[in-house]
PDB file of C-alpha atoms in Angstrom:
ATOM      1  CA  ASP A   1      89.802  75.007  85.861  1.00 63.00           C
ATOM      2  CA  ALA A   2      89.093  78.328  84.574  1.00 70.00           C
ATOM      3  CA  GLY A   3      89.133  80.120  88.715  1.00 89.00           C
ATOM      4  CA  VAL A   4      87.352  82.622  89.537  1.00 93.00           C
ATOM      5  CA  THR A   5      85.038  83.567  86.488  1.00 95.00           C
ATOM      6  CA  GLN A   6      82.698  86.858  86.418  1.00 96.00           C
ATOM      7  CA  SER A   7      80.995  88.686  84.398  1.00 96.00           C
ATOM      8  CA  PRO A   8      79.829  91.282  82.568  1.00 97.00           C
ATOM      9  CA  THR A   9      84.125  92.714  83.131  1.00 95.00           C
ATOM     10  CA  HIS A  10      82.482  95.763  82.761  1.00 96.00           C
ATOM     11  CA  LEU A  11      78.978  97.622  83.760  1.00 96.00           C
ATOM     12  CA  ILE A  12      77.358 101.344  82.608  1.00 98.00           C
ATOM     13  CA  LYS A  13      74.039 101.466  84.368  1.00 98.00           C
ATOM     14  CA  THR A  14      71.853 104.905  84.542  1.00 98.00           C
ATOM     15  CA  ARG A  15      70.580 105.976  88.540  1.00 98.00           C
ATOM     16  CA  GLY A  16      67.736 104.198  89.447  1.00 98.00           C
ATOM     17  CA  GLN A  17      68.288 101.057  86.877  1.00 98.00           C
ATOM     18  CA  GLN A  18      69.106  97.691  88.348  1.00 98.00           C
ATOM     19  CA  VAL A  19      71.739  95.574  88.137  1.00 98.00           C
ATOM     20  CA  THR A  20      72.548  91.923  88.030  1.00 98.00           C
ATOM     21  CA  LEU A  21      76.339  90.397  88.313  1.00 98.00           C
ATOM     22  CA  ARG A  22      77.153  87.013  88.074  1.00 98.00           C
ATOM     23  CA  CYS A  23      79.533  84.570  89.871  1.00 98.00           C
ATOM     24  CA  SER A  24      80.869  81.733  88.978  1.00 97.00           C
ATOM     25  CA  PRO A  25      82.807  79.447  92.090  1.00 95.00           C
ATOM     26  CA  LYS A  26      86.452  77.582  91.115  1.00 93.00           C
ATOM     27  CA  SER A  27      85.434  74.081  90.852  1.00 91.00           C
ATOM     28  CA  GLY A  28      84.566  72.571  94.287  1.00 88.00           C
ATOM     29  CA  HIS A  29      84.159  75.353  96.336  1.00 91.00           C
ATOM     30  CA  ASP A  30      80.555  75.725  97.294  1.00 92.00           C
ATOM     31  CA  THR A  31      80.825  79.485  99.568  1.00 93.00           C
ATOM     32  CA  VAL A  32      80.933  82.719  97.286  1.00 96.00           C
ATOM     33  CA  SER A  33      81.318  86.313  99.050  1.00 96.00           C
ATOM     34  CA  TRP A  34      80.629  89.071  97.604  1.00 97.00           C
ATOM     35  CA  TYR A  35      82.691  92.809  97.685  1.00 97.00           C
ATOM     36  CA  GLN A  36      82.917  96.323  97.057  1.00 98.00           C
ATOM     37  CA  GLN A  37      85.756  97.895  96.055  1.00 95.00           C
ATOM     38  CA  ALA A  38      85.024 101.630  95.679  1.00 95.00           C
ATOM     39  CA  LEU A  39      87.887 103.659  93.977  1.00 91.00           C
ATOM     40  CA  GLY A  40      90.908 104.527  96.481  1.00 89.00           C
ATOM     41  CA  GLN A  41      89.420 101.945  99.364  1.00 92.00           C
ATOM     42  CA  GLY A  42      89.510  98.309 100.359  1.00 94.00           C
ATOM     43  CA  PRO A  43      87.258  95.797  99.741  1.00 95.00           C
ATOM     44  CA  GLN A  44      84.033  96.005 101.760  1.00 96.00           C
ATOM     45  CA  PHE A  45      82.108  92.901 102.548  1.00 96.00           C
ATOM     46  CA  ILE A  46      78.664  93.195 101.045  1.00 97.00           C
ATOM     47  CA  PHE A  47      77.435  88.884 102.553  1.00 96.00           C
ATOM     48  CA  GLN A  48      78.146  85.234 102.083  1.00 96.00           C
ATOM     49  CA  TYR A  49      76.006  82.914  99.976  1.00 96.00           C
ATOM     50  CA  TYR A  50      76.164  78.740 101.408  1.00 93.00           C
ATOM     51  CA  GLU A  51      74.192  76.234 100.622  1.00 91.00           C
ATOM     52  CA  GLU A  52      71.868  78.772  98.935  1.00 93.00           C
ATOM     53  CA  GLU A  53      70.963  80.319 101.999  1.00 94.00           C
ATOM     54  CA  GLU A  54      72.618  84.007 102.924  1.00 94.00           C
ATOM     55  CA  ARG A  55      75.104  83.417 105.250  1.00 92.00           C
ATOM     56  CA  GLN A  56      76.286  86.836 107.360  1.00 91.00           C
ATOM     57  CA  ARG A  57      75.674  90.380 105.491  1.00 93.00           C
ATOM     58  CA  GLY A  58      77.643  93.662 105.842  1.00 93.00           C
ATOM     59  CA  ASN A  59      76.755  97.205 106.904  1.00 93.00           C
ATOM     60  CA  PHE A  60      74.912  97.335 103.441  1.00 97.00           C
ATOM     61  CA  PRO A  61      71.287  98.579 102.278  1.00 97.00           C
ATOM     62  CA  ASP A  62      68.017  95.975 101.419  1.00 96.00           C
ATOM     63  CA  ARG A  63      68.829  97.081  98.070  1.00 98.00           C
ATOM     64  CA  PHE A  64      71.484  95.164  97.234  1.00 98.00           C
ATOM     65  CA  SER A  65      70.510  90.766  96.895  1.00 97.00           C
ATOM     66  CA  GLY A  66      71.962  87.975  95.963  1.00 97.00           C
ATOM     67  CA  HIS A  67      71.092  84.341  95.342  1.00 96.00           C
ATOM     68  CA  GLN A  68      73.350  81.049  95.105  1.00 97.00           C
ATOM     69  CA  PHE A  69      71.783  78.508  92.464  1.00 96.00           C
ATOM     70  CA  PRO A  70      72.490  74.556  93.159  1.00 96.00           C
ATOM     71  CA  ASN A  71      75.199  74.490  91.360  1.00 94.00           C
ATOM     72  CA  TYR A  72      76.655  77.026  93.977  1.00 95.00           C
ATOM     73  CA  SER A  73      77.053  80.411  90.898  1.00 97.00           C
ATOM     74  CA  SER A  74      75.763  83.037  92.681  1.00 97.00           C
ATOM     75  CA  GLU A  75      74.002  86.923  91.766  1.00 98.00           C
ATOM     76  CA  LEU A  76      74.000  90.050  92.530  1.00 98.00           C
ATOM     77  CA  ASN A  77      71.073  92.397  92.007  1.00 98.00           C
ATOM     78  CA  VAL A  78      71.180  96.483  93.176  1.00 98.00           C
ATOM     79  CA  ASN A  79      68.265  97.922  92.277  1.00 97.00           C
ATOM     80  CA  ALA A  80      67.600 102.120  92.331  1.00 98.00           C
ATOM     81  CA  LEU A  81      71.668 102.637  91.605  1.00 98.00           C
ATOM     82  CA  LEU A  82      73.073 105.184  92.931  1.00 98.00           C
ATOM     83  CA  LEU A  83      75.884 106.872  91.814  1.00 97.00           C
ATOM     84  CA  GLY A  84      77.442 105.785  94.923  1.00 97.00           C
ATOM     85  CA  ASP A  85      77.175 101.911  93.516  1.00 98.00           C
ATOM     86  CA  SER A  86      79.556 103.020  90.706  1.00 98.00           C
ATOM     87  CA  ALA A  87      82.213 100.501  91.921  1.00 97.00           C
ATOM     88  CA  LEU A  88      84.611  96.256  91.195  1.00 95.00           C
ATOM     89  CA  TYR A  89      82.532  93.964  92.148  1.00 97.00           C
ATOM     90  CA  LEU A  90      84.194  90.963  93.328  1.00 96.00           C
ATOM     91  CA  CYS A  91      83.390  87.589  94.163  1.00 96.00           C
ATOM     92  CA  ALA A  92      84.883  85.343  96.285  1.00 95.00           C
ATOM     93  CA  SER A  93      84.821  81.954  96.960  1.00 93.00           C
ATOM     94  CA  THR A  94      86.098  79.383  98.964  1.00 89.00           C
ATOM     95  CA  GLY A  95      85.858  75.865  99.820  1.00 84.00           C
ATOM     96  CA  ARG A  96      87.884  72.676 101.145  1.00 79.00           C
ATOM     97  CA  PHE A  97      91.204  71.322  99.664  1.00 77.00           C
ATOM     98  CA  ARG A  98      93.815  68.549 100.898  1.00 78.00           C
ATOM     99  CA  GLY A  99      91.865  69.563 104.051  1.00 76.00           C
ATOM    100  CA  ARG A 100      92.611  73.070 104.640  1.00 78.00           C
ATOM    101  CA  GLU A 101      90.573  76.162 103.507  1.00 79.00           C
ATOM    102  CA  GLU A 102      91.258  78.201 100.625  1.00 84.00           C
ATOM    103  CA  GLN A 103      90.113  81.785  99.339  1.00 87.00           C
ATOM    104  CA  PHE A 104      90.609  83.017  95.938  1.00 90.00           C
ATOM    105  CA  PHE A 105      88.695  85.747  94.315  1.00 93.00           C
ATOM    106  CA  GLY A 106      87.759  86.565  90.812  1.00 94.00           C
ATOM    107  CA  PRO A 107      88.440  89.488  88.479  1.00 92.00           C
ATOM    108  CA  GLY A 108      86.016  91.404  89.096  1.00 95.00           C
ATOM    109  CA  THR A 109      82.793  93.498  87.392  1.00 96.00           C
ATOM    110  CA  ARG A 110      83.484  97.380  86.995  1.00 96.00           C
ATOM    111  CA  LEU A 111      79.542  99.109  87.853  1.00 98.00           C
ATOM    112  CA  THR A 112      79.469 103.241  86.738  1.00 98.00           C
ATOM    113  CA  VAL A 113      76.575 104.686  87.905  1.00 98.00           C
ATOM    114  CA  LEU A 114      76.184 108.057  85.232  1.00 97.00           C
TER     115      LEU A 114
ATOM    116  CA  GLY B   1      84.544  96.058 115.868  1.00 83.00           C
ATOM    117  CA  ASP B   2      87.157  94.872 114.044  1.00 89.00           C
ATOM    118  CA  SER B   3      88.775  96.919 112.026  1.00 93.00           C
ATOM    119  CA  VAL B   4      92.431  96.909 109.900  1.00 96.00           C
ATOM    120  CA  THR B   5      94.828  99.838 109.687  1.00 96.00           C
ATOM    121  CA  GLN B   6      96.999 100.567 106.888  1.00 95.00           C
ATOM    122  CA  MET B   7     100.088 103.383 106.591  1.00 87.00           C
ATOM    123  CA  GLU B   8      98.597 105.340 104.018  1.00 85.00           C
ATOM    124  CA  GLY B   9     100.769 105.824 100.745  1.00 85.00           C
ATOM    125  CA  PRO B  10     101.390 105.843  97.545  1.00 94.00           C
ATOM    126  CA  VAL B  11     104.275 104.929  98.626  1.00 96.00           C
ATOM    127  CA  THR B  12     107.404 105.583  96.093  1.00 97.00           C
ATOM    128  CA  LEU B  13     110.859 103.879  96.053  1.00 97.00           C
ATOM    129  CA  SER B  14     113.657 102.659  94.203  1.00 97.00           C
ATOM    130  CA  GLU B  15     114.509  99.693  92.453  1.00 97.00           C
ATOM    131  CA  GLU B  16     116.616  97.530  94.919  1.00 96.00           C
ATOM    132  CA  ALA B  17     114.887  98.982  98.281  1.00 97.00           C
ATOM    133  CA  PHE B  18     113.569  97.645 101.400  1.00 97.00           C
ATOM    134  CA  LEU B  19     109.946  97.991 101.657  1.00 97.00           C
ATOM    135  CA  THR B  20     107.707  98.282 104.374  1.00 97.00           C
ATOM    136  CA  ILE B  21     104.252  98.284 104.676  1.00 97.00           C
ATOM    137  CA  ASN B  22     102.882  98.986 108.131  1.00 97.00           C
ATOM    138  CA  CYS B  23      99.508  97.581 109.288  1.00 97.00           C
ATOM    139  CA  THR B  24      97.790  97.282 111.913  1.00 97.00           C
ATOM    140  CA  TYR B  25      94.166  95.536 113.567  1.00 96.00           C
ATOM    141  CA  THR B  26      91.760  94.859 116.475  1.00 95.00           C
ATOM    142  CA  ALA B  27      90.143  91.830 116.933  1.00 91.00           C
ATOM    143  CA  THR B  28      87.976  90.759 119.278  1.00 86.00           C
ATOM    144  CA  GLY B  29      89.778  87.024 118.698  1.00 83.00           C
ATOM    145  CA  TYR B  30      92.751  85.544 117.352  1.00 86.00           C
ATOM    146  CA  PRO B  31      91.832  85.993 113.386  1.00 92.00           C
ATOM    147  CA  SER B  32      94.142  84.741 110.824  1.00 93.00           C
ATOM    148  CA  LEU B  33      95.975  88.067 108.715  1.00 95.00           C
ATOM    149  CA  PHE B  34      97.063  88.203 104.882  1.00 96.00           C
ATOM    150  CA  TRP B  35      98.491  90.437 102.365  1.00 97.00           C
ATOM    151  CA  TYR B  36      97.413  90.738  99.106  1.00 97.00           C
ATOM    152  CA  VAL B  37      98.061  92.627  96.111  1.00 96.00           C
ATOM    153  CA  GLN B  38      96.405  94.421  93.109  1.00 94.00           C
ATOM    154  CA  TYR B  39      97.523  95.065  90.050  1.00 92.00           C
ATOM    155  CA  PRO B  40      96.139  97.098  87.725  1.00 86.00           C
ATOM    156  CA  GLY B  41      92.883  96.657  85.695  1.00 81.00           C
ATOM    157  CA  GLU B  42      93.032  93.463  87.878  1.00 84.00           C
ATOM    158  CA  GLY B  43      90.974  91.756  91.165  1.00 85.00           C
ATOM    159  CA  LEU B  44      92.544  90.966  94.603  1.00 91.00           C
ATOM    160  CA  GLN B  45      95.352  88.480  94.372  1.00 93.00           C
ATOM    161  CA  LEU B  46      96.628  86.585  97.779  1.00 93.00           C
ATOM    162  CA  LEU B  47     100.506  87.268  98.384  1.00 96.00           C
ATOM    163  CA  LEU B  48     100.715  85.843 102.239  1.00 96.00           C
ATOM    164  CA  LYS B  49      99.239  84.776 105.144  1.00 94.00           C
ATOM    165  CA  ALA B  50     100.138  83.657 108.914  1.00 95.00           C
ATOM    166  CA  THR B  51      97.229  82.071 111.120  1.00 91.00           C
ATOM    167  CA  LYS B  52      99.054  82.379 113.730  1.00 91.00           C
ATOM    168  CA  ALA B  53     100.739  84.532 116.247  1.00 93.00           C
ATOM    169  CA  ASP B  54     104.433  84.439 115.342  1.00 94.00           C
ATOM    170  CA  ASP B  55     103.726  83.196 112.369  1.00 95.00           C
ATOM    171  CA  LYS B  56     105.642  84.114 109.503  1.00 97.00           C
ATOM    172  CA  GLY B  57     104.209  84.236 105.785  1.00 96.00           C
ATOM    173  CA  SER B  58     106.176  84.604 102.783  1.00 97.00           C
ATOM    174  CA  ASN B  59     106.025  84.681  99.643  1.00 96.00           C
ATOM    175  CA  LYS B  60     107.511  86.532  96.181  1.00 95.00           C
ATOM    176  CA  GLY B  61     110.745  87.407  98.419  1.00 97.00           C
ATOM    177  CA  PHE B  62     107.767  89.406 100.465  1.00 98.00           C
ATOM    178  CA  GLU B  63     106.877  88.434 104.407  1.00 98.00           C
ATOM    179  CA  ALA B  64     105.274  89.304 106.847  1.00 98.00           C
ATOM    180  CA  THR B  65     104.741  88.407 110.835  1.00 97.00           C
ATOM    181  CA  TYR B  66     101.926  87.886 113.027  1.00 97.00           C
ATOM    182  CA  ARG B  67     102.383  89.934 116.267  1.00 96.00           C
ATOM    183  CA  LYS B  68      99.945  88.979 118.995  1.00 93.00           C
ATOM    184  CA  GLU B  69     101.168  92.485 121.456  1.00 94.00           C
ATOM    185  CA  THR B  70     101.727  94.681 118.849  1.00 95.00           C
ATOM    186  CA  THR B  71      98.590  94.166 117.143  1.00 96.00           C
ATOM    187  CA  SER B  72     100.582  93.829 113.653  1.00 97.00           C
ATOM    188  CA  PHE B  73     101.473  92.209 110.153  1.00 98.00           C
ATOM    189  CA  HIS B  74     103.583  94.631 108.623  1.00 98.00           C
ATOM    190  CA  LEU B  75     104.481  93.369 104.487  1.00 98.00           C
ATOM    191  CA  GLU B  76     108.329  94.048 104.218  1.00 98.00           C
ATOM    192  CA  LYS B  77     110.596  92.543 100.945  1.00 98.00           C
ATOM    193  CA  GLY B  78     114.604  92.643 100.894  1.00 96.00           C
ATOM    194  CA  SER B  79     114.618  94.379  97.712  1.00 96.00           C
ATOM    195  CA  VAL B  80     111.747  95.477  95.200  1.00 97.00           C
ATOM    196  CA  GLN B  81     112.021  95.709  91.272  1.00 97.00           C
ATOM    197  CA  VAL B  82     109.621  97.304  89.398  1.00 96.00           C
ATOM    198  CA  SER B  83     107.425  94.745  88.584  1.00 95.00           C
ATOM    199  CA  ASP B  84     106.468  95.103  92.288  1.00 97.00           C
ATOM    200  CA  SER B  85     104.238  98.414  91.298  1.00 96.00           C
ATOM    201  CA  ALA B  86     100.381  97.311  93.138  1.00 96.00           C
ATOM    202  CA  VAL B  87      98.478  98.399  95.668  1.00 96.00           C
ATOM    203  CA  TYR B  88      98.790  96.345  98.791  1.00 97.00           C
ATOM    204  CA  PHE B  89      95.842  95.410 101.180  1.00 97.00           C
ATOM    205  CA  CYS B  90      96.592  93.947 104.674  1.00 97.00           C
ATOM    206  CA  ALA B  91      93.248  91.903 105.592  1.00 96.00           C
ATOM    207  CA  GLN B  92      92.006  89.752 108.684  1.00 95.00           C
ATOM    208  CA  TYR B  93      89.411  86.824 108.358  1.00 90.00           C
ATOM    209  CA  ASN B  94      88.138  86.370 111.416  1.00 76.00           C
ATOM    210  CA  GLN B  95      85.435  84.184 112.832  1.00 67.00           C
ATOM    211  CA  GLY B  96      82.534  85.262 111.125  1.00 65.00           C
ATOM    212  CA  GLY B  97      84.086  83.937 107.765  1.00 73.00           C
ATOM    213  CA  LYS B  98      84.362  87.328 106.009  1.00 88.00           C
ATOM    214  CA  LEU B  99      87.542  88.991 105.163  1.00 93.00           C
ATOM    215  CA  ILE B 100      87.792  92.485 106.932  1.00 94.00           C
ATOM    216  CA  PHE B 101      89.924  94.637 104.657  1.00 96.00           C
ATOM    217  CA  GLY B 102      92.488  97.907 105.007  1.00 96.00           C
ATOM    218  CA  GLN B 103      92.254 101.260 103.039  1.00 95.00           C
ATOM    219  CA  GLY B 104      94.917  99.389 100.570  1.00 96.00           C
ATOM    220  CA  THR B 105      98.829 101.313 100.674  1.00 96.00           C
ATOM    221  CA  GLU B 106     100.019 101.923  96.599  1.00 96.00           C
ATOM    222  CA  LEU B 107     103.636 101.100  95.999  1.00 97.00           C
ATOM    223  CA  SER B 108     105.898 102.328  92.698  1.00 96.00           C
ATOM    224  CA  VAL B 109     108.577 101.050  92.170  1.00 97.00           C
ATOM    225  CA  LYS B 110     110.886 102.966  89.524  1.00 96.00           C
ATOM    226  CA  PRO B 111     114.157 102.422  87.724  1.00 94.00           C
TER     227      PRO B 111
END
């Protein structure tokens, strides 16, 4: 089991462009959450997907959107990129193992907006 | 709203020193509490957790006790090693299903 995987690992974009980040959850997990971690800060919750629906959303503008596929993998899309969108984007997958909820983070995608 | 506050870093210690990183939280209910560690260039790893008052989470020599009366979850380790150098995040998990993180505390351990 590869655990939670994210792609790409690094990405450089310019202001105004659009970007798509991808996450594959741990095998058996059905919920995916996305977090933004700016340099020197703690991660901030963007949104969470379950059964292909956005279940909860943090305080992020509509430029941030997402999708979950039938195989539980997920995409995070950011439109009209701003310099302030430069951050590490973390994906977390959640599921149940032996009756207990567990959550694992992926290694993240480092997005730089120039 | 719900929040987590950690002591500011960086914290610099000598090897084998005692470590305390303070963490307090505000919450409307009774969240689960976590400590995560982030090594340079990597994602987050769960270090320990506690799900109810007076629970003690422990892992790799680190400990933290869920104190409801002081709304705290301080991280401690009796003897730090150079390999413990990392950024440590305190977090709460509320009924809404999201983690709320503190700002992180950078720990640097010198030989």
